[in-house]
mmCIF file of N, CA and C in Angstrom:
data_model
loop_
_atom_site.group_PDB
_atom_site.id
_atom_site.type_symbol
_atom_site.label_atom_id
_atom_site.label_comp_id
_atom_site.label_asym_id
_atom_site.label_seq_id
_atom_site.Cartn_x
_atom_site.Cartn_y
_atom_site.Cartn_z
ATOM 1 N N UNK A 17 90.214 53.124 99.557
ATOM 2 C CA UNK A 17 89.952 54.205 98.634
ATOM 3 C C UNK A 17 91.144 54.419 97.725
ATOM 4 N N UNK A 18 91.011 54.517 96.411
ATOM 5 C CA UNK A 18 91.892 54.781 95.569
ATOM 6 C C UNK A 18 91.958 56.314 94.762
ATOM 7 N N UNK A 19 93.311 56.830 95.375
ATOM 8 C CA UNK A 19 93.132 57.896 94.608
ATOM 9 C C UNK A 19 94.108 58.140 93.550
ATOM 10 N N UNK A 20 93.175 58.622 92.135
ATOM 11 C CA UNK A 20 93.468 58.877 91.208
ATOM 12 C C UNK A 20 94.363 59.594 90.638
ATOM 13 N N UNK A 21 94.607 59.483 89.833
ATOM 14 C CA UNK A 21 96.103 60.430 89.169
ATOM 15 C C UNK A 21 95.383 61.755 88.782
ATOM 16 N N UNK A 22 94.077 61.957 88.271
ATOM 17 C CA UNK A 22 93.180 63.169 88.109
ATOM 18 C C UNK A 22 92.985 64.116 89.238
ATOM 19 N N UNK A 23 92.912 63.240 90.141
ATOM 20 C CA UNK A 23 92.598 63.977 90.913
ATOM 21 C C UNK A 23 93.960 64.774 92.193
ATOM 22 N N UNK A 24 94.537 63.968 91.917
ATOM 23 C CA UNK A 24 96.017 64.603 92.478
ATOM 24 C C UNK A 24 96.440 65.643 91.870
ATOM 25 N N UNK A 25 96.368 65.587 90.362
ATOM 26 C CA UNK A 25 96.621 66.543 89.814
ATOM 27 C C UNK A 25 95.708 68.042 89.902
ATOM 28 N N UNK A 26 94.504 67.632 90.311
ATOM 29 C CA UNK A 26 93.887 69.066 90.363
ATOM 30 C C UNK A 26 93.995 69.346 91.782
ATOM 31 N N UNK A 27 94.428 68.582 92.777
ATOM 32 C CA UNK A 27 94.546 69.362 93.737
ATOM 33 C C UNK A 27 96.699 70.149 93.944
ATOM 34 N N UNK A 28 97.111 69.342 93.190
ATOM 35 C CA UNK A 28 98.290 70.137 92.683
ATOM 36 C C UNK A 28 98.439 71.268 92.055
ATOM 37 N N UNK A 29 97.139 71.634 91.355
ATOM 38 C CA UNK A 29 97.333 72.979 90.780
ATOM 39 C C UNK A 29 96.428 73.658 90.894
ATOM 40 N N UNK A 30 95.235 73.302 92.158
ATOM 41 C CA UNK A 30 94.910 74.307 92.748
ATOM 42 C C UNK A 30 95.713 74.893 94.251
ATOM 43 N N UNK A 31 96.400 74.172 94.688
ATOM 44 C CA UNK A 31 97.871 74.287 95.305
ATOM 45 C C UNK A 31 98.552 75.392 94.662
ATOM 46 N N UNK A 32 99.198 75.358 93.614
ATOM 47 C CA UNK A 32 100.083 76.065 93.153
ATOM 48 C C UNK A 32 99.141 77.680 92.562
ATOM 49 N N UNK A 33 98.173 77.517 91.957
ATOM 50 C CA UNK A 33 97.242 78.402 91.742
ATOM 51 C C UNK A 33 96.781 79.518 92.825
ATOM 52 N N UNK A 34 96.483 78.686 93.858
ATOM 53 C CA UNK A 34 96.520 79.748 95.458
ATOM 54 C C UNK A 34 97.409 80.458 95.797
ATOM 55 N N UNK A 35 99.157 79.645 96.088
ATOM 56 C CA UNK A 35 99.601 80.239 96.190
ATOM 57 C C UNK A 35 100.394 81.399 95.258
ATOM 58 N N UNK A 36 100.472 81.462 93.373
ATOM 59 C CA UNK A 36 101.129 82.476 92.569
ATOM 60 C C UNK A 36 100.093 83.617 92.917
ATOM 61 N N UNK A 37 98.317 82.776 93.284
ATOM 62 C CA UNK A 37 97.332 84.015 93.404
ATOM 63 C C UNK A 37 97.834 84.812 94.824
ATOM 64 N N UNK A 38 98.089 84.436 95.930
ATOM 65 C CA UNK A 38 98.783 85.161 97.050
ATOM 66 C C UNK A 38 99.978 86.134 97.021
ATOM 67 N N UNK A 39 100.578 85.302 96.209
ATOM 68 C CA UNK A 39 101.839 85.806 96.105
ATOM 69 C C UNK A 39 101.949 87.103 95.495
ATOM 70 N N UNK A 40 101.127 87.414 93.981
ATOM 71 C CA UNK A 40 100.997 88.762 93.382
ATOM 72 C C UNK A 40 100.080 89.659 93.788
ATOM 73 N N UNK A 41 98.408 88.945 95.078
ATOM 74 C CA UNK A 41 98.091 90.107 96.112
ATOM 75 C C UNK A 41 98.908 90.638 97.062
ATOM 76 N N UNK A 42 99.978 89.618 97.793
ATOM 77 C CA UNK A 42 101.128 90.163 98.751
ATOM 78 C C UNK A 42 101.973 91.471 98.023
ATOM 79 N N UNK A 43 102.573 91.270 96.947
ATOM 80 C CA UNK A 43 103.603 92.217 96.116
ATOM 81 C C UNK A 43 102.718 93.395 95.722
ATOM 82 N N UNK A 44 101.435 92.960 95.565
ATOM 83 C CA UNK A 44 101.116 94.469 94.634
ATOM 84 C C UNK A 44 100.368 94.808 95.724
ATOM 85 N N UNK A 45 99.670 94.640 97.062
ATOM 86 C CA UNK A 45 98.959 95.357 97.721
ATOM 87 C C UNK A 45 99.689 95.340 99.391
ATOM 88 N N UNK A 46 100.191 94.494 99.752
ATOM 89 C CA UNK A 46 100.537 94.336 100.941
ATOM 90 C C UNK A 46 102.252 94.306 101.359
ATOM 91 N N UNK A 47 102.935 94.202 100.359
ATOM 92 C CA UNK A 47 104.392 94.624 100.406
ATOM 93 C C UNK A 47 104.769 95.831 100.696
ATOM 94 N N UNK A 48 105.721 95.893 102.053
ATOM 95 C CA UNK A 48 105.935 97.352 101.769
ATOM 96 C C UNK A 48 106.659 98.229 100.669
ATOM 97 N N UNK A 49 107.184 97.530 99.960
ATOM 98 C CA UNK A 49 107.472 97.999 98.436
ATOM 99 C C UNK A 49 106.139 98.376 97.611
ATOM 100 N N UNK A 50 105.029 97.884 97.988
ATOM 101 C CA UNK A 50 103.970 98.258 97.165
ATOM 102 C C UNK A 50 103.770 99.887 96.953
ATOM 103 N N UNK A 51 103.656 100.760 97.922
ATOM 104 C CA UNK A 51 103.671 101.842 97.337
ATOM 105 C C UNK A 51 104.191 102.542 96.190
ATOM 106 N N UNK A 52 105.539 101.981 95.682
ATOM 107 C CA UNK A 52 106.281 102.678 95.008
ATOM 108 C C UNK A 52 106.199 102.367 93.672
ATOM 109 N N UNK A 53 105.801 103.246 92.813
ATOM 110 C CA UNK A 53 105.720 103.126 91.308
ATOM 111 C C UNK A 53 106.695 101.821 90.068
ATOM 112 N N UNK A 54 106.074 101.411 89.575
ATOM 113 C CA UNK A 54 106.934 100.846 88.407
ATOM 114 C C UNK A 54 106.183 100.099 87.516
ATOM 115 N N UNK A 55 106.669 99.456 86.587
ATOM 116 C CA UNK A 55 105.899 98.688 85.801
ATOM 117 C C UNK A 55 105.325 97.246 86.679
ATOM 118 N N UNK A 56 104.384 97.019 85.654
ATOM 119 C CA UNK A 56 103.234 95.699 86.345
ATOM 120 C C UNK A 56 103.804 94.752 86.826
ATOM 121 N N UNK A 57 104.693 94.067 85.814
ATOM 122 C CA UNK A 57 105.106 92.822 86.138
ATOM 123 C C UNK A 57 106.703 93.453 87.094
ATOM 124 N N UNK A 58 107.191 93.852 87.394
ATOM 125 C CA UNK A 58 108.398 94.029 88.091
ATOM 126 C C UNK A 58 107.763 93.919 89.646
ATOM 127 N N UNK A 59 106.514 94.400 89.833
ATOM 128 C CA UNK A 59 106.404 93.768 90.865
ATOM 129 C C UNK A 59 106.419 92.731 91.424
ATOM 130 N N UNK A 60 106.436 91.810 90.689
ATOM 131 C CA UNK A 60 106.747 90.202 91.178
ATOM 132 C C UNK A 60 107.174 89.277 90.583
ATOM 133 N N UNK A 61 108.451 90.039 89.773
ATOM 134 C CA UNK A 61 109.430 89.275 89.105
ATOM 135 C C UNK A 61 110.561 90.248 88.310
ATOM 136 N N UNK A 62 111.361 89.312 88.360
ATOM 137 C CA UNK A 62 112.612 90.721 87.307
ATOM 138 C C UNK A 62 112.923 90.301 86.274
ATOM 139 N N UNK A 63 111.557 89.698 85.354
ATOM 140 C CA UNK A 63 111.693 89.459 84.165
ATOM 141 C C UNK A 63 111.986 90.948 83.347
ATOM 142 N N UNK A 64 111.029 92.085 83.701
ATOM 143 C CA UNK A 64 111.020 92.930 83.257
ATOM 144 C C UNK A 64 112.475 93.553 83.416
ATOM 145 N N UNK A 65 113.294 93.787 84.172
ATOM 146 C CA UNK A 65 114.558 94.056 84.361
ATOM 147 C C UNK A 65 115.721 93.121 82.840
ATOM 148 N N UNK A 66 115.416 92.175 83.626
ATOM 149 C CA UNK A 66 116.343 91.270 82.404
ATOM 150 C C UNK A 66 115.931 91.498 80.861
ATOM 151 N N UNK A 67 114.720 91.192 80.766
ATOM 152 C CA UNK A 67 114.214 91.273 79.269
ATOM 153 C C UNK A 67 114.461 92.749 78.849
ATOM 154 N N UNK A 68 114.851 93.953 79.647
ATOM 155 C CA UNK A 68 115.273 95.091 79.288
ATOM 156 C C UNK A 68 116.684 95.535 79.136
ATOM 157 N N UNK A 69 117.209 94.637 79.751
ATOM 158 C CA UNK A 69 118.848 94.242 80.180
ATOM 159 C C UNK A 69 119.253 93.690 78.531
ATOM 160 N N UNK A 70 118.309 93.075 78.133
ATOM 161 C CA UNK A 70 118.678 91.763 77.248
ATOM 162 C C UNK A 70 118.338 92.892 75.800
ATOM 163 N N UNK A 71 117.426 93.557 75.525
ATOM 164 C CA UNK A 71 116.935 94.677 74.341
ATOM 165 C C UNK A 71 118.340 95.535 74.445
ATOM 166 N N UNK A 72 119.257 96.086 75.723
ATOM 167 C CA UNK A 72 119.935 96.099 75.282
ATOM 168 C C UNK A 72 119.637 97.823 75.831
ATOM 169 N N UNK A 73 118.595 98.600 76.600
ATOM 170 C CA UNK A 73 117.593 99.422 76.366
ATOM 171 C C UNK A 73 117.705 99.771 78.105
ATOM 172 N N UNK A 74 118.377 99.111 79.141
ATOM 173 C CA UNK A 74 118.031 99.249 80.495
ATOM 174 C C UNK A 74 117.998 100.097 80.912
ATOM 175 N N UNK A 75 119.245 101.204 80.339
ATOM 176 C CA UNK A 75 119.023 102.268 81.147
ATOM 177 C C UNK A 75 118.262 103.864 80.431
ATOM 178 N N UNK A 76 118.070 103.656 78.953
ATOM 179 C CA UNK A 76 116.795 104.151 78.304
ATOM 180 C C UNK A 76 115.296 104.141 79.319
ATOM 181 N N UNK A 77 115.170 102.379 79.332
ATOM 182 C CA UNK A 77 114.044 102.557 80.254
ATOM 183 C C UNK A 77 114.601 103.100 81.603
ATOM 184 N N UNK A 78 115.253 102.704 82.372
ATOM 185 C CA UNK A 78 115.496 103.212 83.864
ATOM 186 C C UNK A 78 115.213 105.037 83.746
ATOM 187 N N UNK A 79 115.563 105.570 82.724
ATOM 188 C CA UNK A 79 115.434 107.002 82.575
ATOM 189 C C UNK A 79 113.847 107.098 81.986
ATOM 190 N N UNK A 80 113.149 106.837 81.164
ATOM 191 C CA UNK A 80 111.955 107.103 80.736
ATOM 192 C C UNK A 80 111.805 107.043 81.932
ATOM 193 N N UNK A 81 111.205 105.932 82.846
ATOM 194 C CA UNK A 81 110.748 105.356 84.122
ATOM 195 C C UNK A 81 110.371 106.542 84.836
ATOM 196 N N UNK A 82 112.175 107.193 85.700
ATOM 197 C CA UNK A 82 112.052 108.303 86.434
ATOM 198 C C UNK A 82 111.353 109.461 85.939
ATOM 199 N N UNK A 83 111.713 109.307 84.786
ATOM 200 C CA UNK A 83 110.517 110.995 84.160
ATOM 201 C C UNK A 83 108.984 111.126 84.570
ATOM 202 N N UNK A 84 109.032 109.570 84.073
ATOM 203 C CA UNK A 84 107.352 109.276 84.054
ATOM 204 C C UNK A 84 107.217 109.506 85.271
ATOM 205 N N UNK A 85 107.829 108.516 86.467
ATOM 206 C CA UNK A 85 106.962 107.982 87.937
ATOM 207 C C UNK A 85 107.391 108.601 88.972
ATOM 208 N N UNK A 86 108.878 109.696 88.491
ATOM 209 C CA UNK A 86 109.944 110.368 90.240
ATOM 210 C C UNK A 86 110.963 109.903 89.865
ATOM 211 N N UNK A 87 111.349 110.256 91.617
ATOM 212 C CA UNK A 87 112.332 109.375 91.865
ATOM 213 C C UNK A 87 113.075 108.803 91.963
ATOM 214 N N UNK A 88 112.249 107.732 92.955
ATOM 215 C CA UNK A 88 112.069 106.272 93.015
ATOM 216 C C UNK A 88 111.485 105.528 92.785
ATOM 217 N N UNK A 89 111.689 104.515 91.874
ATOM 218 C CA UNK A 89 110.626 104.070 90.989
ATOM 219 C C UNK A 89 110.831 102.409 91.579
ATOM 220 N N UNK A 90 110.085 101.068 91.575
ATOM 221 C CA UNK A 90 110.311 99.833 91.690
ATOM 222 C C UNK A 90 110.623 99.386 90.449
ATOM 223 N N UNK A 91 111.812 98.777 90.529
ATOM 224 C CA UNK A 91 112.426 97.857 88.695
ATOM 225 C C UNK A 91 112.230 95.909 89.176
ATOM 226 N N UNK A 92 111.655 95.759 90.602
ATOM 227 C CA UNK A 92 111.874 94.299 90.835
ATOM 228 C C UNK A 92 111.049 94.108 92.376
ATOM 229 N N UNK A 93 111.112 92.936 92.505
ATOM 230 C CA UNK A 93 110.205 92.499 93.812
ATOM 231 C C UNK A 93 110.862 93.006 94.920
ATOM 232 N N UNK A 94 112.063 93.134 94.724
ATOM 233 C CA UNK A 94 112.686 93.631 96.443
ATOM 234 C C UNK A 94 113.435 94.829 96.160
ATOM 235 N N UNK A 95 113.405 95.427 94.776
ATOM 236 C CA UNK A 95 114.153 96.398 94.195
ATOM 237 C C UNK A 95 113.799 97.836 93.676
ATOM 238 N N UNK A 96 114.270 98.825 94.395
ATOM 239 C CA UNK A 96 113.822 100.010 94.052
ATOM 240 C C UNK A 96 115.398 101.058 93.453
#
């Protein structure tokens, strides 16, 4: 049996597809960090941190944030 380069490839990225899909039900529903307020994507990545770091704006947002959400707010996957 010969297997194809097509077909390696779709089982490579339904591989990788399962697990980014696990990975952002774990962070946003089953982490115990999940309870805690913050923006979307900081839950499972600190792009949002950096790209706010980088505007130049971090601690503008870090203060809007608390007004809006408390607190304690989540800014990152392991970060509150």
């Amino acid at each position: 049996m010969s297997i194809t380069v097509l077909a390696v490839a779709k089982v490579v990225l339904a591989t990788l597809s399962t697990g980014v899909f696990a990975y952002i039900i774990y962070q946003c529903f089953l982490s115990p960090l999940a309870v805690f307020p913050g923006p979307f994507v900081a839950k499972f990545t600190a792009a949002w941190r950096a790209y706010s770091a980088y505007k130049g704006s971090w601690n503008r947002d870090l203060v809007n944030l608390h007004r809006r959400l408390g607190p304690v707010v989540r800014v990152g996957p392991r970060e509150l």
